[in-house]
Amino acid sequence: MISVIICSVNPQYLKAVSENIETTIGVPYELIVTDNRNSRKGICKVYNEAAAKANNELLCFVHEDVRFHTTGWGEILKDLFKEEPVELVGVSGSVYKSKYPGTWAACSREFYRVNTLQHYGHIKEPVLSKCNPFLEKSSEVSV
């Protein structure tokens, strides 16, 4: 159903995210992990190589330092691809992309479309970031 692809450099993070996915995804999935501690390939190369091994139509590229808080997120993701002509889903992006080099966030916050819960080591409580000015179920973004 879903191929979850992870480029790993930290075994403890990988263990935590793997267990988190198992308990929250809610649909059949395969986990494709590349241990990148020794090869030190670029993440794009690792992701492309792993994607070529995937057995499912839906590919989910995940950093190993994240946690999913929504139970059944796999079903939600699957439904998103059924409902609309969607090719890519993310949790942070921008409706604007400058012609100049920079990150997706190198623009005014009014262009952000974000739904994340960020944990910082120096802050006790997680920080919820939601930028959805038109209260859309989903937003078309550029990056």
CSV table of N, CA and C in Angstrom, one decimal:
chain,number,residue,atom,x,y,z
A,1,MET,N,0.8,-1.2,0.0
A,1,MET,CA,0.0,0.0,0.0
A,1,MET,C,0.9,1.3,0.0
A,2,ILE,N,1.8,1.4,1.0
A,2,ILE,CA,2.7,2.6,1.1
A,2,ILE,C,4.1,2.1,1.3
A,3,SER,N,5.0,2.6,0.6
A,3,SER,CA,6.4,2.4,0.8
A,3,SER,C,7.0,3.6,1.5
A,4,VAL,N,7.5,3.3,2.7
A,4,VAL,CA,8.1,4.4,3.6
A,4,VAL,C,9.6,4.3,3.4
A,5,ILE,N,10.2,5.4,2.9
A,5,ILE,CA,11.6,5.4,2.6
A,5,ILE,C,12.3,6.3,3.6
A,6,ILE,N,13.4,5.8,4.2
A,6,ILE,CA,14.2,6.5,5.2
A,6,ILE,C,15.6,6.4,4.9
A,7,CYS,N,16.3,7.5,4.9
A,7,CYS,CA,17.8,7.6,4.8
A,7,CYS,C,18.3,7.7,6.2
A,8,SER,N,19.0,6.8,6.7
A,8,SER,CA,19.3,6.7,8.2
A,8,SER,C,20.8,7.0,8.4
A,9,VAL,N,21.1,7.8,9.4
A,9,VAL,CA,22.4,8.0,9.9
A,9,VAL,C,22.5,7.8,11.5
A,10,ASN,N,21.3,7.5,12.1
A,10,ASN,CA,21.3,7.5,13.5
A,10,ASN,C,20.4,6.3,13.9
A,11,PRO,N,21.0,5.2,14.4
A,11,PRO,CA,20.2,4.0,14.7
A,11,PRO,C,19.1,4.2,15.7
A,12,GLN,N,19.3,5.1,16.7
A,12,GLN,CA,18.3,5.3,17.7
A,12,GLN,C,17.1,6.1,17.1
A,13,TYR,N,17.4,7.0,16.3
A,13,TYR,CA,16.3,7.8,15.6
A,13,TYR,C,15.5,6.8,14.7
A,14,LEU,N,16.2,6.0,14.0
A,14,LEU,CA,15.6,5.0,13.1
A,14,LEU,C,14.7,4.1,13.9
A,15,LYS,N,15.2,3.6,15.0
A,15,LYS,CA,14.3,2.7,15.8
A,15,LYS,C,13.1,3.4,16.3
A,16,ALA,N,13.2,4.6,16.7
A,16,ALA,CA,12.1,5.4,17.2
A,16,ALA,C,11.0,5.6,16.1
A,17,VAL,N,11.5,6.1,15.0
A,17,VAL,CA,10.5,6.4,13.9
A,17,VAL,C,9.9,5.1,13.3
A,18,SER,N,10.7,4.0,13.3
A,18,SER,CA,10.1,2.8,12.8
A,18,SER,C,9.0,2.3,13.7
A,19,GLU,N,9.2,2.4,15.0
A,19,GLU,CA,8.2,2.0,15.9
A,19,GLU,C,7.0,2.9,15.9
A,20,ASN,N,7.3,4.2,15.7
A,20,ASN,CA,6.2,5.2,15.6
A,20,ASN,C,5.3,4.9,14.3
A,21,ILE,N,6.0,4.6,13.2
A,21,ILE,CA,5.2,4.4,12.0
A,21,ILE,C,4.4,3.1,12.2
A,22,GLU,N,4.9,2.1,12.8
A,22,GLU,CA,4.2,0.8,13.0
A,22,GLU,C,2.9,1.1,13.8
A,23,THR,N,3.0,1.9,14.8
A,23,THR,CA,1.8,2.1,15.7
A,23,THR,C,0.8,3.2,15.1
A,24,THR,N,1.2,4.0,14.1
A,24,THR,CA,0.3,5.0,13.7
A,24,THR,C,-0.2,4.9,12.3
A,25,ILE,N,0.5,4.2,11.4
A,25,ILE,CA,0.2,4.3,10.0
A,25,ILE,C,-1.2,3.7,9.7
A,26,GLY,N,-1.5,2.6,10.2
A,26,GLY,CA,-2.9,2.1,10.1
A,26,GLY,C,-3.2,1.4,8.8
A,27,VAL,N,-2.2,1.2,7.9
A,27,VAL,CA,-2.4,0.5,6.6
A,27,VAL,C,-1.2,-0.4,6.4
A,28,PRO,N,-1.3,-1.4,5.5
A,28,PRO,CA,-0.1,-2.2,5.1
A,28,PRO,C,1.0,-1.2,4.5
A,29,TYR,N,2.2,-1.5,4.8
A,29,TYR,CA,3.3,-0.7,4.4
A,29,TYR,C,4.6,-1.5,4.3
A,30,GLU,N,5.5,-1.1,3.6
A,30,GLU,CA,6.9,-1.6,3.6
A,30,GLU,C,7.8,-0.5,4.0
A,31,LEU,N,8.8,-0.8,4.8
A,31,LEU,CA,9.8,0.1,5.2
A,31,LEU,C,11.1,-0.1,4.4
A,32,ILE,N,11.6,0.9,3.7
A,32,ILE,CA,12.8,0.8,2.9
A,32,ILE,C,13.8,1.7,3.6
A,33,VAL,N,14.8,1.1,4.2
A,33,VAL,CA,15.8,1.9,5.0
A,33,VAL,C,17.2,1.8,4.3
A,34,THR,N,17.8,2.9,4.1
A,34,THR,CA,19.2,2.9,3.7
A,34,THR,C,20.1,3.4,4.8
A,35,ASP,N,21.0,2.6,5.3
A,35,ASP,CA,22.0,3.0,6.3
A,35,ASP,C,23.0,3.9,5.6
A,36,ASN,N,23.0,5.1,5.8
A,36,ASN,CA,23.9,6.0,5.1
A,36,ASN,C,25.1,6.5,6.0
A,37,ARG,N,25.4,5.8,7.0
A,37,ARG,CA,26.4,6.3,7.9
A,37,ARG,C,27.8,6.2,7.3
A,38,ASN,N,28.0,5.1,6.5
A,38,ASN,CA,29.4,4.9,5.9
A,38,ASN,C,29.5,5.5,4.5
A,39,SER,N,28.4,5.3,3.7
A,39,SER,CA,28.5,5.7,2.3
A,39,SER,C,28.4,7.2,2.1
A,40,ARG,N,27.7,7.9,3.0
A,40,ARG,CA,27.5,9.3,3.0
A,40,ARG,C,27.1,9.9,1.6
A,41,LYS,N,26.2,9.1,1.0
A,41,LYS,CA,25.6,9.6,-0.3
A,41,LYS,C,24.7,10.8,0.0
A,42,GLY,N,24.4,11.6,-1.0
A,42,GLY,CA,23.4,12.7,-0.8
A,42,GLY,C,22.1,12.1,-0.6
A,43,ILE,N,21.2,12.8,0.1
A,43,ILE,CA,19.9,12.2,0.5
A,43,ILE,C,19.1,12.0,-0.8
A,44,CYS,N,19.2,12.9,-1.8
A,44,CYS,CA,18.4,12.7,-3.1
A,44,CYS,C,18.8,11.4,-3.7
A,45,LYS,N,20.1,11.1,-3.8
A,45,LYS,CA,20.6,9.8,-4.4
A,45,LYS,C,20.0,8.6,-3.6
A,46,VAL,N,20.1,8.7,-2.3
A,46,VAL,CA,19.6,7.6,-1.5
A,46,VAL,C,18.1,7.4,-1.7
A,47,TYR,N,17.4,8.5,-1.7
A,47,TYR,CA,15.9,8.4,-1.9
A,47,TYR,C,15.6,7.8,-3.3
A,48,ASN,N,16.3,8.2,-4.3
A,48,ASN,CA,16.0,7.7,-5.7
A,48,ASN,C,16.3,6.2,-5.8
A,49,GLU,N,17.5,5.8,-5.2
A,49,GLU,CA,17.8,4.4,-5.2
A,49,GLU,C,16.8,3.6,-4.4
A,50,ALA,N,16.3,4.1,-3.3
A,50,ALA,CA,15.3,3.4,-2.5
A,50,ALA,C,14.0,3.3,-3.2
A,51,ALA,N,13.6,4.4,-3.9
A,51,ALA,CA,12.3,4.5,-4.6
A,51,ALA,C,12.3,3.4,-5.7
A,52,ALA,N,13.4,3.1,-6.3
A,52,ALA,CA,13.5,2.1,-7.3
A,52,ALA,C,13.2,0.7,-6.8
A,53,LYS,N,13.4,0.5,-5.5
A,53,LYS,CA,13.2,-0.8,-4.9
A,53,LYS,C,11.7,-0.9,-4.3
A,54,ALA,N,11.0,0.2,-4.3
A,54,ALA,CA,9.6,0.2,-3.7
A,54,ALA,C,8.7,-0.7,-4.5
A,55,ASN,N,7.8,-1.4,-3.7
A,55,ASN,CA,6.8,-2.3,-4.3
A,55,ASN,C,5.4,-1.7,-4.3
A,56,ASN,N,5.3,-0.4,-3.8
A,56,ASN,CA,4.0,0.2,-3.7
A,56,ASN,C,3.9,1.5,-4.6
A,57,GLU,N,2.7,1.9,-4.9
A,57,GLU,CA,2.5,3.0,-5.7
A,57,GLU,C,2.7,4.3,-4.9
A,58,LEU,N,2.3,4.3,-3.6
A,58,LEU,CA,2.5,5.5,-2.8
A,58,LEU,C,3.9,5.4,-2.1
A,59,LEU,N,4.7,6.5,-2.3
A,59,LEU,CA,6.0,6.5,-1.7
A,59,LEU,C,6.0,7.7,-0.7
A,60,CYS,N,6.5,7.4,0.5
A,60,CYS,CA,6.5,8.3,1.6
A,60,CYS,C,8.0,8.5,2.1
A,61,PHE,N,8.6,9.6,1.7
A,61,PHE,CA,9.9,9.9,2.1
A,61,PHE,C,9.9,10.6,3.5
A,62,VAL,N,10.6,10.0,4.4
A,62,VAL,CA,10.5,10.4,5.8
A,62,VAL,C,11.9,10.6,6.4
A,63,HIS,N,12.2,11.7,7.0
A,63,HIS,CA,13.4,11.9,7.8
A,63,HIS,C,13.3,11.0,9.1
A,64,GLU,N,14.4,10.6,9.6
A,64,GLU,CA,14.3,9.7,10.7
A,64,GLU,C,14.1,10.4,12.1
A,65,ASP,N,14.1,11.7,12.1
A,65,ASP,CA,14.0,12.4,13.3
A,65,ASP,C,12.5,13.0,13.4
A,66,VAL,N,11.6,12.4,12.8
A,66,VAL,CA,10.2,12.9,12.9
A,66,VAL,C,9.3,11.9,13.7
A,67,ARG,N,8.2,12.3,14.1
A,67,ARG,CA,7.2,11.5,14.7
A,67,ARG,C,5.8,11.8,14.1
A,68,PHE,N,5.0,10.8,13.9
A,68,PHE,CA,3.7,11.0,13.4
A,68,PHE,C,2.8,11.0,14.6
A,69,HIS,N,1.9,12.0,14.7
A,69,HIS,CA,1.0,12.1,15.9
A,69,HIS,C,-0.4,11.7,15.5
A,70,THR,N,-0.7,11.6,14.2
A,70,THR,CA,-2.0,11.2,13.8
A,70,THR,C,-2.2,9.7,13.6
A,71,THR,N,-3.0,9.1,14.4
A,71,THR,CA,-3.3,7.7,14.2
A,71,THR,C,-4.0,7.5,12.9
A,72,GLY,N,-3.6,6.5,12.1
A,72,GLY,CA,-4.3,6.2,10.8
A,72,GLY,C,-3.9,7.2,9.7
A,73,TRP,N,-2.7,7.8,9.8
A,73,TRP,CA,-2.3,8.7,8.8
A,73,TRP,C,-2.1,8.1,7.4
A,74,GLY,N,-1.9,6.8,7.4
A,74,GLY,CA,-1.7,6.1,6.1
A,74,GLY,C,-3.0,6.1,5.3
A,75,GLU,N,-4.1,5.9,6.0
A,75,GLU,CA,-5.4,5.9,5.3
A,75,GLU,C,-5.8,7.3,4.8
A,76,ILE,N,-5.4,8.3,5.7
A,76,ILE,CA,-5.7,9.7,5.3
A,76,ILE,C,-4.9,10.1,4.0
A,77,LEU,N,-3.6,9.6,4.0
A,77,LEU,CA,-2.8,9.9,2.8
A,77,LEU,C,-3.3,9.2,1.6
A,78,LYS,N,-3.7,7.9,1.8
A,78,LYS,CA,-4.3,7.2,0.7
A,78,LYS,C,-5.5,7.9,0.1
A,79,ASP,N,-6.4,8.4,1.0
A,79,ASP,CA,-7.6,9.0,0.6
A,79,ASP,C,-7.3,10.3,-0.2
A,80,LEU,N,-6.3,11.1,0.2
A,80,LEU,CA,-5.9,12.3,-0.5
A,80,LEU,C,-5.6,12.0,-1.9
A,81,PHE,N,-5.0,11.0,-2.2
A,81,PHE,CA,-4.6,10.7,-3.6
A,81,PHE,C,-5.8,10.2,-4.4
A,82,LYS,N,-6.8,9.7,-3.7
A,82,LYS,CA,-8.1,9.3,-4.4
A,82,LYS,C,-9.0,10.5,-4.8
A,83,GLU,N,-9.0,11.4,-3.9
A,83,GLU,CA,-10.0,12.5,-4.0
A,83,GLU,C,-9.7,13.5,-5.1
A,84,GLU,N,-8.4,13.9,-5.1
A,84,GLU,CA,-8.0,15.0,-6.0
A,84,GLU,C,-6.9,14.6,-6.9
A,85,PRO,N,-6.7,15.4,-8.0
A,85,PRO,CA,-5.5,15.1,-8.8
A,85,PRO,C,-4.2,15.5,-8.1
A,86,VAL,N,-3.8,14.7,-7.1
A,86,VAL,CA,-2.7,15.0,-6.3
A,86,VAL,C,-1.5,14.2,-6.7
A,87,GLU,N,-0.3,14.7,-6.8
A,87,GLU,CA,0.9,14.0,-7.1
A,87,GLU,C,1.9,13.9,-6.0
A,88,LEU,N,1.8,14.9,-5.1
A,88,LEU,CA,2.7,15.1,-4.0
A,88,LEU,C,2.0,15.7,-2.8
A,89,VAL,N,2.3,15.2,-1.6
A,89,VAL,CA,1.8,15.7,-0.4
A,89,VAL,C,2.9,16.0,0.6
A,90,GLY,N,2.8,17.1,1.3
A,90,GLY,CA,3.8,17.5,2.3
A,90,GLY,C,3.2,18.1,3.4
A,91,VAL,N,4.0,18.4,4.5
A,91,VAL,CA,3.5,19.1,5.6
A,91,VAL,C,3.9,20.5,5.8
A,92,SER,N,4.9,20.9,4.9
A,92,SER,CA,5.4,22.3,4.9
A,92,SER,C,5.7,22.7,3.5
A,93,GLY,N,5.3,23.9,3.1
A,93,GLY,CA,5.6,24.4,1.8
A,93,GLY,C,5.2,25.8,1.6
A,94,SER,N,5.3,26.3,0.4
A,94,SER,CA,5.1,27.7,0.1
A,94,SER,C,4.4,27.8,-1.3
A,95,VAL,N,3.4,28.7,-1.4
A,95,VAL,CA,2.7,28.9,-2.7
A,95,VAL,C,3.6,29.8,-3.6
A,96,TYR,N,4.7,30.2,-3.1
A,96,TYR,CA,5.6,31.1,-3.9
A,96,TYR,C,7.0,30.6,-3.9
A,97,LYS,N,7.6,30.6,-5.1
A,97,LYS,CA,9.0,30.2,-5.2
A,97,LYS,C,9.8,31.4,-5.9
A,98,SER,N,10.7,31.9,-5.3
A,98,SER,CA,11.5,33.0,-5.9
A,98,SER,C,12.4,32.4,-7.0
A,99,LYS,N,12.7,33.3,-8.0
A,99,LYS,CA,13.6,32.8,-9.0
A,99,LYS,C,15.1,32.7,-8.5
A,100,TYR,N,15.3,33.3,-7.3
A,100,TYR,CA,16.7,33.3,-6.8
A,100,TYR,C,16.8,32.0,-5.9
A,101,PRO,N,18.0,31.5,-5.8
A,101,PRO,CA,18.2,30.3,-5.0
A,101,PRO,C,17.9,30.6,-3.5
A,102,GLY,N,17.3,29.6,-2.9
A,102,GLY,CA,17.0,29.7,-1.5
A,102,GLY,C,16.1,28.6,-1.0
A,103,THR,N,15.8,28.5,0.2
A,103,THR,CA,14.9,27.4,0.7
A,103,THR,C,13.5,27.8,0.4
A,104,TRP,N,12.6,26.8,0.6
A,104,TRP,CA,11.2,27.1,0.4
A,104,TRP,C,10.7,28.2,1.4
A,105,ALA,N,11.3,28.4,2.5
A,105,ALA,CA,10.9,29.3,3.5
A,105,ALA,C,11.5,30.7,3.3
A,106,ALA,N,12.2,30.9,2.2
A,106,ALA,CA,12.9,32.2,2.0
A,106,ALA,C,11.9,33.2,1.3
A,107,CYS,N,10.7,33.4,2.0
A,107,CYS,CA,9.7,34.3,1.5
A,107,CYS,C,8.9,34.7,2.6
A,108,SER,N,8.0,35.6,2.4
A,108,SER,CA,7.1,36.1,3.4
A,108,SER,C,6.2,35.0,4.0
A,109,ARG,N,6.0,35.0,5.3
A,109,ARG,CA,5.2,33.9,5.9
A,109,ARG,C,3.8,33.8,5.4
A,110,GLU,N,3.3,34.8,4.8
A,110,GLU,CA,1.9,34.8,4.2
A,110,GLU,C,1.8,33.7,3.1
A,111,PHE,N,2.9,33.3,2.5
A,111,PHE,CA,2.9,32.3,1.5
A,111,PHE,C,3.1,30.9,2.0
A,112,TYR,N,3.4,30.8,3.3
A,112,TYR,CA,3.6,29.4,3.9
A,112,TYR,C,2.3,28.6,3.9
A,113,ARG,N,2.4,27.3,3.8
A,113,ARG,CA,1.3,26.4,4.1
A,113,ARG,C,2.0,25.3,4.9
A,114,VAL,N,1.7,25.3,6.2
A,114,VAL,CA,2.4,24.5,7.2
A,114,VAL,C,1.4,23.8,8.2
A,115,ASN,N,1.7,22.6,8.6
A,115,ASN,CA,1.0,21.9,9.6
A,115,ASN,C,2.0,21.0,10.3
A,116,THR,N,2.8,21.5,11.3
A,116,THR,CA,3.8,20.8,11.9
A,116,THR,C,3.8,21.0,13.4
A,117,LEU,N,4.3,20.0,14.2
A,117,LEU,CA,4.5,20.1,15.6
A,117,LEU,C,6.0,19.9,15.8
A,118,GLN,N,6.7,21.0,16.1
A,118,GLN,CA,8.2,21.0,16.2
A,118,GLN,C,8.6,20.9,17.6
A,119,HIS,N,9.6,20.0,17.9
A,119,HIS,CA,10.2,19.8,19.2
A,119,HIS,C,11.6,20.4,19.1
A,120,TYR,N,11.8,21.3,20.0
A,120,TYR,CA,13.2,21.9,20.1
A,120,TYR,C,13.8,21.5,21.4
A,121,GLY,N,15.1,21.2,21.4
A,121,GLY,CA,15.8,20.7,22.6
A,121,GLY,C,15.7,21.7,23.8
A,122,HIS,N,15.8,23.0,23.5
A,122,HIS,CA,15.9,24.0,24.5
A,122,HIS,C,14.5,24.5,24.9
A,123,ILE,N,13.4,24.1,24.3
A,123,ILE,CA,12.1,24.5,24.7
A,123,ILE,C,11.3,23.3,25.2
A,124,LYS,N,10.7,23.4,26.3
A,124,LYS,CA,10.0,22.2,27.0
A,124,LYS,C,8.8,21.7,26.1
A,125,GLU,N,7.9,22.7,25.7
A,125,GLU,CA,6.7,22.3,25.0
A,125,GLU,C,6.9,22.4,23.5
A,126,PRO,N,6.3,21.5,22.8
A,126,PRO,CA,6.4,21.5,21.3
A,126,PRO,C,5.7,22.7,20.8
A,127,VAL,N,6.2,23.2,19.6
A,127,VAL,CA,5.7,24.4,19.0
A,127,VAL,C,4.8,24.0,17.8
A,128,LEU,N,3.5,24.3,17.8
A,128,LEU,CA,2.6,24.0,16.7
A,128,LEU,C,2.7,25.1,15.7
A,129,SER,N,2.9,24.8,14.5
A,129,SER,CA,3.0,25.7,13.4
A,129,SER,C,1.9,25.4,12.4
A,130,LYS,N,0.9,26.3,12.2
A,130,LYS,CA,-0.1,26.1,11.2
A,130,LYS,C,-0.3,27.4,10.4
A,131,CYS,N,-0.1,27.3,9.2
A,131,CYS,CA,-0.2,28.4,8.3
A,131,CYS,C,-1.2,28.0,7.2
A,132,ASN,N,-2.4,28.4,7.3
A,132,ASN,CA,-3.4,28.0,6.3
A,132,ASN,C,-4.5,29.1,6.3
A,133,PRO,N,-4.1,30.2,5.7
A,133,PRO,CA,-5.0,31.4,5.8
A,133,PRO,C,-6.4,31.3,5.2
A,134,PHE,N,-6.6,30.4,4.2
A,134,PHE,CA,-7.9,30.2,3.6
A,134,PHE,C,-8.6,29.0,4.1
A,135,LEU,N,-8.0,28.3,5.2
A,135,LEU,CA,-8.6,27.2,5.8
A,135,LEU,C,-8.9,26.1,4.9
A,136,GLU,N,-8.0,25.8,3.9
A,136,GLU,CA,-8.2,24.8,2.9
A,136,GLU,C,-7.9,23.4,3.5
A,137,LYS,N,-8.5,22.4,3.0
A,137,LYS,CA,-8.2,21.0,3.3
A,137,LYS,C,-6.8,20.7,2.8
A,138,SER,N,-6.5,21.2,1.6
A,138,SER,CA,-5.1,21.1,1.1
A,138,SER,C,-4.9,22.3,0.2
A,139,SER,N,-3.6,22.7,0.0
A,139,SER,CA,-3.3,23.9,-0.7
A,139,SER,C,-2.3,23.5,-1.8
A,140,GLU,N,-2.5,24.1,-3.0
A,140,GLU,CA,-1.5,23.9,-4.0
A,140,GLU,C,-0.3,24.8,-3.7
A,141,VAL,N,0.9,24.1,-3.7
A,141,VAL,CA,2.1,24.9,-3.4
A,141,VAL,C,3.1,24.8,-4.5
A,142,SER,N,4.1,25.7,-4.5
A,142,SER,CA,5.1,25.6,-5.5
A,142,SER,C,6.3,24.8,-5.1
A,143,VAL,N,6.6,24.9,-3.8
A,143,VAL,CA,7.7,24.2,-3.2
A,143,VAL,C,7.4,23.7,-1.8
